[in-house]
Short mmCIF file of C-alpha atoms and ligand atoms in Angstrom, two decimals:
data_model
loop_
_atom_site.label_atom_id
_atom_site.label_comp_id
_atom_site.label_asym_id
_atom_site.label_seq_id
_atom_site.Cartn_x
_atom_site.Cartn_y
_atom_site.Cartn_z
CA MET A 83 0.00 0.00 0.00
CA ALA A 84 2.99 2.35 0.40
CA ASN A 85 2.84 3.12 -3.31
CA LEU A 86 -0.77 4.32 -3.08
CA CYS A 87 -2.51 7.25 -1.46
CA THR A 88 -5.89 8.91 -1.34
CA ILE A 89 -5.70 12.51 -2.50
CA GLY A 90 -8.43 14.97 -1.63
CA HIS A 91 -9.42 18.55 -2.19
CA ASN A 92 -12.46 20.70 -1.46
CA GLY A 93 -15.16 20.35 -4.11
CA ASP A 94 -18.17 22.66 -4.57
CA THR A 95 -20.20 21.01 -1.84
CA THR A 96 -18.06 18.25 -0.37
CA ALA A 97 -14.55 16.79 -0.27
CA GLU A 98 -13.45 15.04 -3.48
CA MET A 99 -11.12 12.07 -3.20
CA ARG A 100 -9.42 9.55 -5.45
CA THR A 101 -6.70 6.88 -5.25
CA LEU A 102 -3.40 7.75 -6.90
CA VAL A 103 0.01 6.16 -7.13
CA LEU A 104 2.36 7.88 -4.68
CA ARG A 105 5.73 8.28 -6.34
CA ASP A 106 9.27 9.09 -5.27
CA VAL A 107 10.92 11.69 -7.50
CA ASP A 108 14.48 12.45 -6.32
CA ASN A 109 13.43 11.89 -2.69
CA ASP A 110 10.32 14.07 -3.00
CA LEU A 111 6.78 12.69 -2.90
CA ALA A 112 5.04 13.10 -6.25
CA ILE A 113 1.85 12.25 -8.09
CA PHE A 114 1.31 11.90 -11.84
CA ILE A 115 -1.98 13.06 -13.31
CA ASN A 116 -3.35 14.34 -16.58
CA SER A 117 -4.02 18.06 -16.70
CA THR A 118 -7.21 17.59 -18.76
CA SER A 119 -8.90 16.24 -15.61
CA PRO A 120 -10.92 18.74 -13.55
CA LYS A 121 -8.80 17.72 -10.54
CA TRP A 122 -5.72 19.33 -12.10
CA ARG A 123 -6.59 22.91 -11.15
CA PRO A 124 -7.26 22.37 -7.41
CA LEU A 125 -4.47 19.81 -6.96
CA SER A 126 -1.89 21.99 -8.68
CA GLN A 127 -2.18 24.35 -5.71
CA SER A 128 -2.35 22.12 -2.65
CA VAL A 129 -3.43 18.61 -1.66
CA SER A 130 -4.67 16.64 1.28
CA LEU A 131 -3.17 13.14 1.25
CA LEU A 132 -3.94 9.98 3.20
CA THR A 133 -2.03 6.73 3.12
CA TYR A 134 -2.36 3.66 5.34
CA TRP A 135 0.33 1.01 5.40
CA PRO A 136 -1.32 -2.16 6.78
CA SER A 137 1.89 -4.22 7.04
CA ILE A 138 3.22 -1.86 9.74
CA GLN A 139 -0.17 -0.45 10.84
CA VAL A 140 0.80 3.16 10.24
CA GLN A 141 -1.39 5.92 8.80
CA PHE A 142 -0.07 9.24 7.46
CA ARG A 143 -2.28 12.28 6.89
CA ILE A 144 -0.46 15.01 5.01
CA LEU A 145 -1.23 18.55 3.86
CA ALA A 146 1.12 19.65 1.11
CA ASN A 147 1.76 22.46 -1.32
CA THR A 148 2.42 21.34 -4.88
CA SER A 149 4.75 22.36 -7.67
CA TYR A 150 5.25 20.94 -11.17
CA VAL A 151 7.56 17.98 -11.76
CA ALA A 152 10.26 19.12 -14.22
CA GLU A 153 9.32 18.44 -17.85
CA ASP A 154 12.36 16.22 -18.53
CA ILE A 155 11.52 13.97 -15.53
CA VAL A 156 7.88 13.64 -16.67
CA ALA A 157 9.05 12.87 -20.21
CA GLU A 158 11.49 10.19 -19.04
CA SER A 159 9.17 8.44 -16.59
CA TRP A 160 6.19 8.63 -18.99
CA LEU A 161 8.14 6.48 -21.49
CA LEU A 162 8.28 3.70 -18.86
CA ARG A 163 4.48 3.49 -18.68
CA PRO A 164 2.73 0.49 -20.26
CA ASP A 165 1.10 1.01 -23.65
CA PRO A 166 -2.58 1.42 -22.53
CA PRO A 167 -1.99 4.38 -20.17
CA LYS A 168 0.24 5.98 -22.80
CA ARG A 169 -2.63 5.70 -25.30
CA MET A 170 -5.06 7.09 -22.73
CA ASP A 171 -2.85 10.14 -22.18
CA TRP A 172 -2.89 10.80 -25.93
CA PHE A 173 -6.64 10.15 -25.96
CA TYR A 174 -7.19 12.81 -23.25
CA SER A 175 -5.27 15.42 -25.19
CA SER A 176 -6.44 14.60 -28.73
CA VAL A 177 -10.02 13.27 -28.29
CA THR A 178 -11.63 14.25 -25.01
CA ALA A 179 -10.64 15.17 -21.48
CA GLN A 180 -10.27 12.67 -18.68
CA SER A 181 -13.47 12.32 -16.63
CA SER A 182 -15.72 13.61 -19.41
CA PRO A 183 -18.76 11.52 -20.45
CA ILE A 184 -18.59 9.33 -23.57
CA ALA A 185 -21.36 7.51 -25.49
CA SER A 186 -20.35 3.99 -24.37
CA ARG A 187 -17.42 1.81 -23.36
CA GLU A 188 -17.45 0.31 -26.89
CA ARG A 189 -17.05 3.80 -28.39
CA LEU A 190 -14.23 4.52 -25.92
CA LEU A 191 -12.35 1.33 -26.88
CA GLU A 192 -12.77 2.05 -30.62
CA GLN A 193 -11.45 5.57 -30.23
CA VAL A 194 -8.55 4.51 -28.01
CA ALA A 195 -7.58 1.84 -30.56
CA ALA A 196 -7.63 4.49 -33.29
CA ILE A 197 -5.18 6.75 -31.45
CA ASP A 198 -2.01 7.19 -33.46
CA PRO A 199 0.65 8.50 -31.07
CA PRO A 200 3.59 10.40 -32.57
CA THR A 201 6.82 8.73 -33.69
CA PRO A 202 9.20 8.88 -31.92
CA LEU A 203 6.88 8.36 -29.00
CA ILE A 204 6.76 11.29 -26.56
CA ALA A 205 4.48 12.32 -23.68
CA PRO A 206 1.65 14.74 -24.50
CA LYS A 207 1.91 18.11 -22.77
CA THR A 208 -1.09 17.17 -20.61
CA ALA A 209 0.81 14.31 -18.89
CA GLN A 210 1.95 16.09 -15.77
CA GLY A 211 3.45 15.48 -12.37
CA LEU A 212 3.18 17.34 -9.11
CA ILE A 213 5.83 17.41 -6.39
CA LEU A 214 4.25 17.41 -2.94
CA SER A 215 5.88 19.63 -0.30
CA PRO A 216 4.31 18.69 3.03
CA TYR A 217 3.76 21.45 5.59
CA GLN A 218 1.70 19.38 8.03
CA MET A 219 1.87 15.64 8.70
CA GLU A 220 0.24 13.38 11.20
CA ARG A 221 1.52 9.88 11.91
CA LEU A 222 -0.73 7.37 13.66
CA ASP A 223 0.93 4.13 14.70
CA LEU A 224 -1.48 1.38 15.78
CA SER A 225 1.21 -1.22 16.52
CA GLN A 226 1.69 -0.50 20.21
CA ASP A 227 2.11 -3.38 22.67
CA ASN A 228 -0.06 -1.60 25.25
CA GLY A 229 -2.86 -0.95 22.72
CA VAL A 230 -2.72 2.85 23.09
CA HIS A 231 -2.06 4.25 19.63
CA ASP A 232 0.91 6.55 19.09
CA ARG A 233 -0.14 9.77 17.33
CA THR A 234 2.20 12.64 16.44
CA LEU A 235 1.59 15.88 14.57
CA TYR A 236 4.48 17.46 12.64
CA LEU A 237 4.29 21.11 11.56
CA TRP A 238 6.88 22.64 9.24
CA GLN A 239 7.85 25.91 10.91
CA GLN A 240 10.91 28.03 10.18
CA ASP A 241 12.73 25.23 8.34
CA ASN A 242 12.12 22.64 11.06
CA TRP A 243 9.54 20.00 11.82
CA VAL A 244 7.89 20.86 15.16
CA GLU A 245 6.56 17.72 16.82
CA THR A 246 3.44 17.52 19.03
CA THR A 247 1.90 14.44 20.61
CA LEU A 248 -1.85 14.21 19.99
CA VAL A 249 -4.48 12.22 21.87
CA PRO A 250 -5.08 9.21 19.60
C1 LIG B 123 -4.87 1.73 -7.47
C2 LIG B 123 -5.20 2.97 -8.26
C3 LIG B 123 -4.16 3.81 -8.68
C4 LIG B 123 -4.44 4.95 -9.41
N1 LIG B 123 -3.41 5.79 -9.79
C5 LIG B 123 -3.68 6.90 -10.50
C6 LIG B 123 -2.63 7.80 -10.83
O1 LIG B 123 -1.44 7.62 -10.47
N2 LIG B 123 -2.95 8.91 -11.55
C7 LIG B 123 -4.24 9.18 -11.93
O2 LIG B 123 -4.47 10.21 -12.57
N3 LIG B 123 -5.27 8.36 -11.61
C8 LIG B 123 -5.02 7.22 -10.91
N4 LIG B 123 -6.04 6.39 -10.55
C9 LIG B 123 -7.42 6.72 -10.99
C10 LIG B 123 -7.99 7.82 -10.07
O3 LIG B 123 -8.33 7.28 -8.81
C11 LIG B 123 -9.24 8.49 -10.69
O4 LIG B 123 -10.25 7.53 -10.91
C12 LIG B 123 -8.92 9.18 -12.02
O5 LIG B 123 -7.70 9.91 -11.94
C13 LIG B 123 -10.06 10.14 -12.41
O6 LIG B 123 -10.13 11.14 -11.41
P1 LIG B 123 -10.98 12.49 -11.56
O7 LIG B 123 -12.41 12.11 -11.61
O8 LIG B 123 -10.65 13.26 -10.33
O9 LIG B 123 -10.48 13.14 -12.83
C14 LIG B 123 -5.78 5.25 -9.77
C15 LIG B 123 -6.82 4.43 -9.32
C16 LIG B 123 -6.53 3.32 -8.57
C17 LIG B 123 -7.68 2.45 -8.09
#
């Protein structure tokens, strides 16, 4: 589970959440998304992130500012993607945006099959990455022998993490 997270942001009336792969880009946390999705605009400012690692029973809740992953890093890592997601990224930029409605799944599959990505193969401009710079983190560790969970809040203040114990 350490490679996955739930990312959230405020929607019009309620919180919006989705599962994303949580990546390591040069020791920074990062996510890769397509900028045609409506989530691009809110997430490209700040994110709320949740990840639970069942093997060690630890949950992290993180608030982070975001900045763009450098274009050359996106380009390089995009080439390592399997063929279907590469096609989908070209579909989003040349046919219709991610998360938009389409007539049917059959129509989707036909149109994806008809995508003719450029040669040599490169990432479309809409394939993007965001570096996450946490400014608040909370770690909850359930694996305590005495059964009382260990919960710590970390706040980034003046170039240091300030640690506070919270009631679990
Ligand atoms: C295990 C898993 C991993 C996922 N990883 C990503 C990802 O790295 N990037 C991404 O854009 N969507 C990923 N998704 C799909 C998103 O959860 C979401 O359905 C999609 O991005 C559409 O989101 P939107 O409605 O906010 O545009 C993943 C879904 C699952 C279940």
